Short mmCIF file of C-alpha atoms in Angstrom, two decimals:
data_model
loop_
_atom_site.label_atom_id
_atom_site.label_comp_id
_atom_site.label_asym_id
_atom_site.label_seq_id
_atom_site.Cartn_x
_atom_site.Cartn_y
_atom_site.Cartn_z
CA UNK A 1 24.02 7.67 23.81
CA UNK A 2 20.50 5.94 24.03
CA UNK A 3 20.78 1.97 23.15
CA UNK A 4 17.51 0.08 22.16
CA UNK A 5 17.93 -1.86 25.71
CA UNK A 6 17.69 1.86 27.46
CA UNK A 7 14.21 2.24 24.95
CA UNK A 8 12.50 -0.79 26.80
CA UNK A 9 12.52 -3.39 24.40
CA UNK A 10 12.08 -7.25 25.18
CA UNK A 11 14.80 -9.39 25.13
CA UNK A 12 13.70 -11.51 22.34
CA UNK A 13 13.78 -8.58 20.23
CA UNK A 14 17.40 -7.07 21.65
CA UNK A 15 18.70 -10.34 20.93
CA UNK A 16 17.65 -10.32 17.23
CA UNK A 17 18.70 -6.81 16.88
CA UNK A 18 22.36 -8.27 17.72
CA UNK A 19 22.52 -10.24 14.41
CA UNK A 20 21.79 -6.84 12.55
CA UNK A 21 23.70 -3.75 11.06
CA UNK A 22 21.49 -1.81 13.81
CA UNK A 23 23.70 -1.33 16.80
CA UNK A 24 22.23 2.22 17.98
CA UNK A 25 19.16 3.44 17.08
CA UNK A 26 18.85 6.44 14.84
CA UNK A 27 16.80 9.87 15.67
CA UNK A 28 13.51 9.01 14.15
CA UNK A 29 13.85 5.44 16.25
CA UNK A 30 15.34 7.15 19.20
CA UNK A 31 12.23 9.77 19.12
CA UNK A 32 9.61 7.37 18.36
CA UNK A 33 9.56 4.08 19.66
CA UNK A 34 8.71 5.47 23.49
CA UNK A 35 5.63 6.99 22.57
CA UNK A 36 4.33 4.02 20.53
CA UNK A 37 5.46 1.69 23.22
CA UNK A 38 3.25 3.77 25.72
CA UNK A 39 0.20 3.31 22.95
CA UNK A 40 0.19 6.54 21.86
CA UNK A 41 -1.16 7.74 18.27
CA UNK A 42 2.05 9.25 16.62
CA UNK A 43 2.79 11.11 13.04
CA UNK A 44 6.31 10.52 11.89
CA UNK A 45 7.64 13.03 9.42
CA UNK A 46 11.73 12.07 8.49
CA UNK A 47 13.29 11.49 4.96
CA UNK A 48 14.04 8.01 3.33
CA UNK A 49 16.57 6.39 4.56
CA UNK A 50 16.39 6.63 8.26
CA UNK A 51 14.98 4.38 9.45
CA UNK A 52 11.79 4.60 9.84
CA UNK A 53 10.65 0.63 9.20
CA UNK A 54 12.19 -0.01 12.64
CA UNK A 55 11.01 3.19 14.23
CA UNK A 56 7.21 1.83 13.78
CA UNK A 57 8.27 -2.08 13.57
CA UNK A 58 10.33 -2.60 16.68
CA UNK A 59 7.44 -1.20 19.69
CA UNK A 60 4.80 -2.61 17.05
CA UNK A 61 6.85 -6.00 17.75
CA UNK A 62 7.11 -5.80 21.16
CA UNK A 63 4.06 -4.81 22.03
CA UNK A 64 2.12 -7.75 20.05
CA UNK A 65 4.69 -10.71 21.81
CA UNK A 66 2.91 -9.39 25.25
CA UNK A 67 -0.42 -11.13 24.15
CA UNK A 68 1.34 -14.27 24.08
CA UNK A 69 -1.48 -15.89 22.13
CA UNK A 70 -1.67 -16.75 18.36
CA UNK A 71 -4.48 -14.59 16.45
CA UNK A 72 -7.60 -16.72 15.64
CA UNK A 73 -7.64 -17.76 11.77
CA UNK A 74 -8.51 -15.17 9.52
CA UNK A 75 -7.76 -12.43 11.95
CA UNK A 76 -5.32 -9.75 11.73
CA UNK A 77 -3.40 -7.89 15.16
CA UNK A 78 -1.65 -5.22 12.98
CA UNK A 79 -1.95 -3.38 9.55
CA UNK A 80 0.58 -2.11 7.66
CA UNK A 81 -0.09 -0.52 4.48
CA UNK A 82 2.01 0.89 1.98
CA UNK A 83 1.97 2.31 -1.34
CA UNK A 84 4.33 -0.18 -3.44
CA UNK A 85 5.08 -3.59 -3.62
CA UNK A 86 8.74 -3.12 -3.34
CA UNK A 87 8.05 -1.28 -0.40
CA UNK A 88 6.25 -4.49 1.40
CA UNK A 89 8.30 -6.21 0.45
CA UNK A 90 11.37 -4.26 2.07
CA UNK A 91 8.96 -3.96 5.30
CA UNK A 92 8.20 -7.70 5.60
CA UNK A 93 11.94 -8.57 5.08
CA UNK A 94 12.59 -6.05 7.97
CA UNK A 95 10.03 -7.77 10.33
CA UNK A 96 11.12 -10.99 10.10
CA UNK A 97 14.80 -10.00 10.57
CA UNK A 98 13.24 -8.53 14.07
CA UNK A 99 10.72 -11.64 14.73
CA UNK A 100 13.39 -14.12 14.15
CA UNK A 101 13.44 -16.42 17.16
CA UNK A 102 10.14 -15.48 18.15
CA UNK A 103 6.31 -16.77 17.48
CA UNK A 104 5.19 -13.31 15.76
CA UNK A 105 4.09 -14.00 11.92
CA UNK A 106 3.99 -11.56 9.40
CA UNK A 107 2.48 -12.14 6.43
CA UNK A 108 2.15 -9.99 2.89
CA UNK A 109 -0.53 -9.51 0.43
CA UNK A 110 0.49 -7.74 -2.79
CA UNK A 111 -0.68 -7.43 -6.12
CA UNK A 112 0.64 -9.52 -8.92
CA UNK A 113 0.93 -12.19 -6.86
CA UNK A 114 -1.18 -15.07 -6.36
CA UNK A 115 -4.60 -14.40 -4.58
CA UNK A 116 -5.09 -18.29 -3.80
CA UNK A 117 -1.75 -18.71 -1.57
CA UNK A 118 -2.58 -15.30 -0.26
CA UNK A 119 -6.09 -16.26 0.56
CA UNK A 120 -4.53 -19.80 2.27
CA UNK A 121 -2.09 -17.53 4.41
CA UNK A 122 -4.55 -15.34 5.74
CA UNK A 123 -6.73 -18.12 6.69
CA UNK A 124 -4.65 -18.93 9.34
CA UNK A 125 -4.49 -15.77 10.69
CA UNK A 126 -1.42 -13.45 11.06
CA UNK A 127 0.31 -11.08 14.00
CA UNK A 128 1.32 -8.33 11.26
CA UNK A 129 0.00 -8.16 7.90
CA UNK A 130 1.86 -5.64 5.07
CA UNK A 131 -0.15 -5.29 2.41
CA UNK A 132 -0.55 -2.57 -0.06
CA UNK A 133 -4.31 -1.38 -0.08
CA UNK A 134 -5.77 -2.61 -3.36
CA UNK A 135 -4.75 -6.23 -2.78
CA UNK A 136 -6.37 -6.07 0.70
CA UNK A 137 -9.47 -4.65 0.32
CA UNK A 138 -9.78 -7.78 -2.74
CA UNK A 139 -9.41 -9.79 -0.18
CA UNK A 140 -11.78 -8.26 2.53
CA UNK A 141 -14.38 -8.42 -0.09
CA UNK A 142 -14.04 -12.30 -0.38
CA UNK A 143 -13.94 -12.67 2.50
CA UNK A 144 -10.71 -13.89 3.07
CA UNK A 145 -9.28 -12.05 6.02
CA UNK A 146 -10.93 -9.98 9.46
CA UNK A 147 -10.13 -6.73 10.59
CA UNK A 148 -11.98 -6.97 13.40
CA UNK A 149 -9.96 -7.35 16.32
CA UNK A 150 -7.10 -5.50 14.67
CA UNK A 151 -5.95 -3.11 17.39
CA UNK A 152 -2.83 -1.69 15.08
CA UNK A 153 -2.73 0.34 11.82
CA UNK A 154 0.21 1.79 10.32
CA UNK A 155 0.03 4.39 6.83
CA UNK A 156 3.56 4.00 5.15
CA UNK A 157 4.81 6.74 3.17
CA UNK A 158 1.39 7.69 3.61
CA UNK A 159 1.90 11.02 1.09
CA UNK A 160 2.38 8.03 -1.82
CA UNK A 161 -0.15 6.72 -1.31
CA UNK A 162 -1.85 9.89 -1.81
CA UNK A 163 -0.09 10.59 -4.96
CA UNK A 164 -0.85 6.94 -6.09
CA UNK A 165 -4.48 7.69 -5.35
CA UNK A 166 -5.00 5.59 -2.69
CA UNK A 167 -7.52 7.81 -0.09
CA UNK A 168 -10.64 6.21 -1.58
CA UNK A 169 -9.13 2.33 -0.80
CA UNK A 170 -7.97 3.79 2.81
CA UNK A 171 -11.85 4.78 3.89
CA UNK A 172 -13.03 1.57 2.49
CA UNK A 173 -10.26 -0.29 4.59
CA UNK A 174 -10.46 1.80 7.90
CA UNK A 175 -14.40 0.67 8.07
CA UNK A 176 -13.28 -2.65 8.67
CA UNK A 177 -10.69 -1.88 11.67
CA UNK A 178 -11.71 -0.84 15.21
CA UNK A 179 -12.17 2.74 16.20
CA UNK A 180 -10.23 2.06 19.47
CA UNK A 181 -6.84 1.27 17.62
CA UNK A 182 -3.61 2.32 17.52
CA UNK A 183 -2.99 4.20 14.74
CA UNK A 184 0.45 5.25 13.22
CA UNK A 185 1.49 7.52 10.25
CA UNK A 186 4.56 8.32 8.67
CA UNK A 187 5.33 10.18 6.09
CA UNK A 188 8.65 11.75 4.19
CA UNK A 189 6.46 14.85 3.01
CA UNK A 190 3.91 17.24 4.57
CA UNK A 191 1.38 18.05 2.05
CA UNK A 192 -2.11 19.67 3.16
CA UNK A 193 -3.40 16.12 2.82
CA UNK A 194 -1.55 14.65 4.99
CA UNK A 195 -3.01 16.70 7.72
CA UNK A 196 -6.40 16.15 7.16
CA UNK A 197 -5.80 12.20 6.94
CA UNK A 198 -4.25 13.05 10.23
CA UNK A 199 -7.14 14.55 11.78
CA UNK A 200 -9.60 11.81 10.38
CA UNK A 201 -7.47 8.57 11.43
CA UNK A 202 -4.82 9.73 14.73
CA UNK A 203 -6.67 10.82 18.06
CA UNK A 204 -4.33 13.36 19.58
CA UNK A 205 -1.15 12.04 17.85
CA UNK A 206 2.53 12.93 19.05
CA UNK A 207 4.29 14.53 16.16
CA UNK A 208 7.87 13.56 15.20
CA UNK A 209 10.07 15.16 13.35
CA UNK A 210 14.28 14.29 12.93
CA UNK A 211 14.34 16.90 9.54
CA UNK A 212 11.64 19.52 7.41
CA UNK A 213 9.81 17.63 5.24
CA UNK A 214 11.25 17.34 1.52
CA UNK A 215 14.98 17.70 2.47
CA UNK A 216 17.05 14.99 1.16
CA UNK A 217 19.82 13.57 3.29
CA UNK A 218 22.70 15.43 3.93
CA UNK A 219 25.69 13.30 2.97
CA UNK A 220 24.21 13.69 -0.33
CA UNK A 221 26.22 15.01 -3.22
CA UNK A 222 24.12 16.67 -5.56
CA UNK A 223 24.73 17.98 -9.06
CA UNK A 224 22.93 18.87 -12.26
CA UNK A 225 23.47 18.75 -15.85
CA UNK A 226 21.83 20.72 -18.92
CA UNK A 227 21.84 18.43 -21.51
CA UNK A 228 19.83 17.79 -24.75
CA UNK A 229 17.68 15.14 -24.63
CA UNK A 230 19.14 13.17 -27.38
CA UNK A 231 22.76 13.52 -25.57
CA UNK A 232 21.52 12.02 -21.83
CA UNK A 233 23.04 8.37 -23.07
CA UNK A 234 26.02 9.28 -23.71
CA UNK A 235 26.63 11.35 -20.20
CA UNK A 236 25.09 8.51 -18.50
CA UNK A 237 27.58 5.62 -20.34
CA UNK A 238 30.20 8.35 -19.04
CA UNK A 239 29.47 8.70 -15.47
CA UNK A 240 28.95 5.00 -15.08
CA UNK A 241 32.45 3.67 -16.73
CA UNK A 242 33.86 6.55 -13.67
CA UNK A 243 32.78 3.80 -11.28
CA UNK A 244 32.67 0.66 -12.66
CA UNK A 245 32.55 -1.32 -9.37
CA UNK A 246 30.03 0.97 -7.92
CA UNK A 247 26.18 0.19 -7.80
CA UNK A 248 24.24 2.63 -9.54
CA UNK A 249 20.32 3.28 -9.92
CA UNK A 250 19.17 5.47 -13.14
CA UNK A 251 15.31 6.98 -12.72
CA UNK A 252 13.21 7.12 -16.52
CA UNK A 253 10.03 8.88 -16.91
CA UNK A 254 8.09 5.49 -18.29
CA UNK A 255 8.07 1.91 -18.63
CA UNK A 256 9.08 1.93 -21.92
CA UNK A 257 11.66 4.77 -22.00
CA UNK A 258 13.31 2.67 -18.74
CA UNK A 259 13.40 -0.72 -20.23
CA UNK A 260 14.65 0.87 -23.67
CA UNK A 261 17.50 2.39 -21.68
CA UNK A 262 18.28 -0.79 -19.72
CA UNK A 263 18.64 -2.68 -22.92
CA UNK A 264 21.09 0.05 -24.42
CA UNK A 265 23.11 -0.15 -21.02
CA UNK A 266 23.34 -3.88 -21.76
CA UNK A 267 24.74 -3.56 -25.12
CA UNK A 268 27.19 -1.33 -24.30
CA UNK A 269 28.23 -4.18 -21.73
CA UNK A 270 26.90 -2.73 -18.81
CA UNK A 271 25.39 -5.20 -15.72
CA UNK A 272 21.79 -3.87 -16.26
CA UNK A 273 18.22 -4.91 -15.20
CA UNK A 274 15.27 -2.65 -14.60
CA UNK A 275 11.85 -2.34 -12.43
CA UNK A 276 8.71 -0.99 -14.05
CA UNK A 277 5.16 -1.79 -14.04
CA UNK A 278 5.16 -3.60 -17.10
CA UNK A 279 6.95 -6.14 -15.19
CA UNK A 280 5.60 -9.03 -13.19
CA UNK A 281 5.72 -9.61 -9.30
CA UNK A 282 8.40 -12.11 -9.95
CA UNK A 283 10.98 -10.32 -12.39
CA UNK A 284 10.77 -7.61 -9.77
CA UNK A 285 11.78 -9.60 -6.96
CA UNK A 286 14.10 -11.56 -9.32
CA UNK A 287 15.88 -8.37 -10.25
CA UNK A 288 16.23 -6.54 -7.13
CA UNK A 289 17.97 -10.01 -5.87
CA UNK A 290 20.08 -9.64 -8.44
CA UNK A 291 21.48 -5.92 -7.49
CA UNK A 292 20.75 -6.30 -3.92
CA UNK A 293 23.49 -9.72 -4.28
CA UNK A 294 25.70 -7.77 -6.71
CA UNK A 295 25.22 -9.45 -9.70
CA UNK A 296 23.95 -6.55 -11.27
CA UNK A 297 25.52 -3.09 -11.32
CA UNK A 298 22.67 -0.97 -12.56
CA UNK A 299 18.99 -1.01 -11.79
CA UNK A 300 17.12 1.29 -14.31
CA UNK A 301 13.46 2.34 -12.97
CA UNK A 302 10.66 4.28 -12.92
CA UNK A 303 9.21 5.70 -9.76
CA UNK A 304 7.54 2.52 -8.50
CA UNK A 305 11.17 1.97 -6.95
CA UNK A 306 11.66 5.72 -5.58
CA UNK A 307 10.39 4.34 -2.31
CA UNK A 308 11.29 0.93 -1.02
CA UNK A 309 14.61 -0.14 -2.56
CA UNK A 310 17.13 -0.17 0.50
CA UNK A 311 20.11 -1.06 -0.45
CA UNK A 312 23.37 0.32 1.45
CA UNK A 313 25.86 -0.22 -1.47
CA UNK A 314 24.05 2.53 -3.95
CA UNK A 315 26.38 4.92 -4.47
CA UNK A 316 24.78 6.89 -7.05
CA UNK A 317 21.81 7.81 -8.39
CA UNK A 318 20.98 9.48 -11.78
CA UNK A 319 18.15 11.09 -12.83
CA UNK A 320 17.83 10.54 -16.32
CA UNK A 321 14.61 12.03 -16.59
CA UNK A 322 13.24 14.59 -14.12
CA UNK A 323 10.76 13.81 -11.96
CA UNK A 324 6.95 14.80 -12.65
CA UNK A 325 6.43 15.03 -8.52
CA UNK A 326 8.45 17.54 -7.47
CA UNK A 327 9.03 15.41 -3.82
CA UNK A 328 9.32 12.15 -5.53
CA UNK A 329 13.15 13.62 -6.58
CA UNK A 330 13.90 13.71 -2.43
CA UNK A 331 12.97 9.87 -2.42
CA UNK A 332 14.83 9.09 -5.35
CA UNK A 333 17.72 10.66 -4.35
CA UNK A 334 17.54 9.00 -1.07
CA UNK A 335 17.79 5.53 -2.41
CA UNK A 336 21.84 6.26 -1.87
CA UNK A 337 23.74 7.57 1.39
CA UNK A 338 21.43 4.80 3.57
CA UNK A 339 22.62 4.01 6.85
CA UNK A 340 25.39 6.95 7.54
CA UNK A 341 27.15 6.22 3.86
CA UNK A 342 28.08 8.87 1.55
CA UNK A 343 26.43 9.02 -2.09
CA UNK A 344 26.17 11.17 -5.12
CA UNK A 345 22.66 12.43 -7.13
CA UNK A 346 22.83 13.52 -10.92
CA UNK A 347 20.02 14.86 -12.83
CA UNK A 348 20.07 15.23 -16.16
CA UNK A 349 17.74 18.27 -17.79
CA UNK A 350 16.75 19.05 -21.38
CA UNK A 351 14.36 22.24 -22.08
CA UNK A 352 11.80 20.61 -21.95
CA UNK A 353 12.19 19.64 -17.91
CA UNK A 354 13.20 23.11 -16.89
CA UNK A 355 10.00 23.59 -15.19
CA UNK A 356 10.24 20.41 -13.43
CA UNK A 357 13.89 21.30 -12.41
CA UNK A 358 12.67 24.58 -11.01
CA UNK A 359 9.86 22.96 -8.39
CA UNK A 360 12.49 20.49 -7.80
CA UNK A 361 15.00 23.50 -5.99
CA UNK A 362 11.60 25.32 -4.84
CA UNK A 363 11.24 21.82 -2.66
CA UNK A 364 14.50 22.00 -1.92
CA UNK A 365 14.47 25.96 -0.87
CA UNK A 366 17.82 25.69 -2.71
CA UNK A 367 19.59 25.64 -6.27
CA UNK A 368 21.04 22.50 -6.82
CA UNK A 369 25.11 22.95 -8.42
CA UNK A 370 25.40 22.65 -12.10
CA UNK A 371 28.03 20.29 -13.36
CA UNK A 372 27.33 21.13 -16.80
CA UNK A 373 26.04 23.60 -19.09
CA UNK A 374 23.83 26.45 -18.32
CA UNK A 375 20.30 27.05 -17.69
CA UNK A 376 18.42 26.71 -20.78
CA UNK A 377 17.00 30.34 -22.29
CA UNK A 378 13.19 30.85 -22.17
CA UNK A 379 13.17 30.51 -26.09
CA UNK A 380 14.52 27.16 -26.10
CA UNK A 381 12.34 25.83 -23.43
CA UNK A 382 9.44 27.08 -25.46
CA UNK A 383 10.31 25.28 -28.73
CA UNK A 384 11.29 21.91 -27.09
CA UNK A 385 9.05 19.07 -26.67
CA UNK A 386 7.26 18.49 -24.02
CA UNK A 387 8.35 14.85 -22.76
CA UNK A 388 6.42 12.30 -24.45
CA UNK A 389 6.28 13.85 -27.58
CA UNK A 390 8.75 12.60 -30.44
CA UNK A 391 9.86 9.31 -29.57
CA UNK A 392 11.92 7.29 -30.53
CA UNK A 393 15.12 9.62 -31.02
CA UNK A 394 18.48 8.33 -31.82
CA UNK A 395 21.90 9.26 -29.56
CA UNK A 396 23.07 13.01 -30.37
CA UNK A 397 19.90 14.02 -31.97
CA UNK A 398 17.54 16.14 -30.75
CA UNK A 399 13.67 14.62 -30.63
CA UNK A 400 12.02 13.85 -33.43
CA UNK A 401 15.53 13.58 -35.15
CA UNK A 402 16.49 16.84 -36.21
CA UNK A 403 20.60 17.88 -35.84
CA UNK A 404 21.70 20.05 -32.93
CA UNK A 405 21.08 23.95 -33.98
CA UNK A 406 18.38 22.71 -36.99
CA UNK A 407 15.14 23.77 -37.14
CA UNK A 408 12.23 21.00 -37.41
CA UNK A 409 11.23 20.88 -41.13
CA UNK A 410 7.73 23.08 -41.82
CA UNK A 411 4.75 20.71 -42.24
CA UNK A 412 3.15 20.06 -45.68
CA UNK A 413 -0.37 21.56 -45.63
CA UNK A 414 -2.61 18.88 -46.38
CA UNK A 415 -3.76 20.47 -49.55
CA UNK A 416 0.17 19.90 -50.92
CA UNK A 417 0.40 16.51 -50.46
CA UNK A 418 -0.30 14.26 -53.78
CA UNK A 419 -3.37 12.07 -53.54
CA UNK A 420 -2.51 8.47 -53.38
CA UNK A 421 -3.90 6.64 -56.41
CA UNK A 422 -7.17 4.82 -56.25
CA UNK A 423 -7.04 0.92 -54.71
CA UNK A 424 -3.26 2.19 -53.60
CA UNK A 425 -2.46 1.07 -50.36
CA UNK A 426 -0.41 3.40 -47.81
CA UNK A 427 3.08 2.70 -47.53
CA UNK A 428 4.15 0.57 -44.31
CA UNK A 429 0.00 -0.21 -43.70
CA UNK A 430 -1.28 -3.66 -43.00
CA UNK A 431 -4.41 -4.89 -44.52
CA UNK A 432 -7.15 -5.09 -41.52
CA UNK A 433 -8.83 -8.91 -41.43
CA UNK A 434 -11.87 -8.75 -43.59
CA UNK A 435 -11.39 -4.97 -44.97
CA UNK A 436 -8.94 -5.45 -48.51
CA UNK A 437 -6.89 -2.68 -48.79
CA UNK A 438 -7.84 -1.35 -45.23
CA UNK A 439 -5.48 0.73 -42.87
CA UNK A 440 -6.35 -0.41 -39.91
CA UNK A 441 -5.03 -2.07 -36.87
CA UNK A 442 -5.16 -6.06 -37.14
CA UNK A 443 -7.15 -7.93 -34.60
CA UNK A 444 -5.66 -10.45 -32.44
CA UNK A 445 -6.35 -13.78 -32.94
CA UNK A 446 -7.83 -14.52 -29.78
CA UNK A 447 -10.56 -11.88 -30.48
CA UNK A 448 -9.06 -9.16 -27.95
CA UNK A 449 -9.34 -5.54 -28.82
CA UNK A 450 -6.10 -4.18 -28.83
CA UNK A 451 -4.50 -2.44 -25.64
CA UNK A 452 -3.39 0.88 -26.31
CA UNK A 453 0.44 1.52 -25.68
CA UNK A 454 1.29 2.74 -22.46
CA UNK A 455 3.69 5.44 -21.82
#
């Protein structure tokens, strides 16, 4: 059995490793951490939950307390991006678990979060910085950090941050950094991408790879469930009162469908908080201390928390809606059975997500066991709604309202509908400020337009 002493490590670093959950290291670590140590360009391709942080973080680590000098203010030894700010987050929380003891500082830049303090912190220069790239390259432009003698870069779930968009801010970034480097990706999935980003940013790279790309963890209970749209509330209050003292996370499609759902959960006297973009840097943090400390059973989210919750106690995870990314459905699912634990995945699919279902189990080369129901006939899938479309629909209805088995009501042609009367004003409108009678949308009062609702 290989130990991290038998990998090379330096003391400092075996001795904070003692304090940890990490007693042996795991394949992706065990494969890994040699080849960086020996300075090597390396791709990593190996599913959530495996450990991957530590694979890249540990030789990283070691490697930088050889200098034995601080870094000169403003200047940066190692990058780290990543896609998401939960994800940093996770990563910098890893790092200092492993630095503890030592004189290695890491420091994060993220989005949402103050670009003063940031700016202050970087000033003073940093061993490791984990930053996600739209943050960083706002502060390269002030400025406010050097790249220049950065002789380490690491991509994080580096097929993300394709997905998120994110080539165009890593060219702008890699500029800034070296060409003699050390460069390190990893990555859960192998698109085509990938590959090329490979070609452009490793030099001869080892390739490592503890499990094909796209297949979720194998302790990993999987199940699905055909079930009108209007019905997924009630399966979900079901499965949840089957394990009341078990932690649970529940995927939505939006912001607004998630923190809807969270707020039923809660009435129906659930433990419930939820992650979305629509909230802040600090009610993220705030509520992922909450489940991560127990205080809260269920975290409701959208896929900005498919990659970088890691939290052993998950036991199950339910898709309430199906994924859009076909691979984003492996990293949701492997938010549970972390570490060696066991863990259970439920989606839930209407019609309408049929299609989604089916690249899902294309991914997975497999079909994943139904629970409940039966695959939804062609016709049905035709008629339903595609998701987005009728909102607002109430428990046991379909969208848009109608009764199970109904048929939505024909619309009135335009021609049939009675005239309203002249100087009548539509029923439900609000006057517009300075237009009597008007229909329109009322400015605000500090002279903003408007935002249009988000999905």
């Amino acid at each position: 059995m290989t130990t991290f002493a038998e990998l090379g490590l330096s003391p400092s670093i075996l001795k904070a490793l003692e304090k940890t959950n990490l007693k042996t290291p795991t394949p992706i670590q065990a494969q890994a951490i040699p080849h960086i140590m020996k300075g090597a360009d390396l791709m990593g391709l190996a599913q959530t939950g495996t450990g991957k942080t530590a694979a890249f973080g540990l030789p990283l680590l070691h490697r930088i307390l050889d200098l034995g000098h601080p870094p000169g203010p403003k200047h940066v030894r190692a990058l780290i991006l990543a896609p998401t700010r939960e994800l940093i987050i996770q990563i910098k929380d890893n790092l200092e678990v492993f630095t503890k003891g030592t004189a290695v500082k890491v420091t994060m830049v993220v989005g949402g979060a103050s670009v003063l303090k940031q700016a202050q912190a970087l000033s003073r220069g940093t061993d490791v910085l984990v930053a996600t790239p739209g943050r960083l390259i706002d502060h390269l432009e002030q400025g406010n950090v050097s790249l220049e003698k950065c002789g380490y870069l690491v991509l994080d779930e580096a097929d993300h941050m394709l997905d998120m968009g994110f080539i165009h801010s890593l060219r702008k970034i890699a500029k800034h950094i070296p060409q003699r480097r050390q460069t390190l990706l990893f990555s859960a999935t192998m698109p085509k991408d990938i590959e090329e980003i490979a070609d452009t940013y490793l030099r001869n790279p080892v390739r490592v790879q503890v499990s094909p790309p796209g297949k979720p963890a194998e302790k990993i209970a999987q199940g699905v469930h055909y079930i009108p749209m209007g019905d997924k509330a009630k399966l979900l209050e079901d499965y949840l009162k089957k394990h009341p003292t078990e932690q649970a996370l529940v995927f939505g499609r939006t912001k607004h469908g998630s923190e809807k759902l969270m707020k039923l959960l809660v009435s129906w006297g659930f433990k419930a908080g939820s992650i979305h973009g629509n909230k802040s840097q600090n009610q993220r943090e705030r509520t992922l201390a909450e489940f991560k400390s127990g205080e809260l059973d269920i975290l409701v989210a959208t896929d900005v928390a498919a990659r970088g919750i890691d939290i052993p106690t998950v036991r199950h995870v339910y898709n309430y809606d199906m994924p859009n990314v076909p691979e984003n459905y492996v990293h949701r699912i492997g938010r549970t059975a972390r570490a060696g634990a066991e863990g259970t995945a439920v989606a839930f699919c209407s019609p309408a997500e049929m299609d989604e279902l089916k690249a899902v189990e294309k991914l997975l080369k497999k079909p994943i066991p139904v629970l409940g129901g039966a695959p939804w006939a062609a016709d049905i899938v035709a008629a339903a709604p595609k998701p987005g479309q009728n909102r607002g629909q109430n428990r046991g209805q379909r969208p848009g309202g109608q009764k199970k088995g109904s048929q939505p009501p024909a619309a009135k042609p335009a021609h049939a509908r009675p005239a309203p009367k002249p100087g009548a004003r539509l029923q439900g409108a609000r006057p517009q400020a300075g237009k009597p009678g008007g229909g329109g949308q009322a400015p605000r009062r500090d002279g903003a337009r408007p935002k249009p609702r988000q999905a």
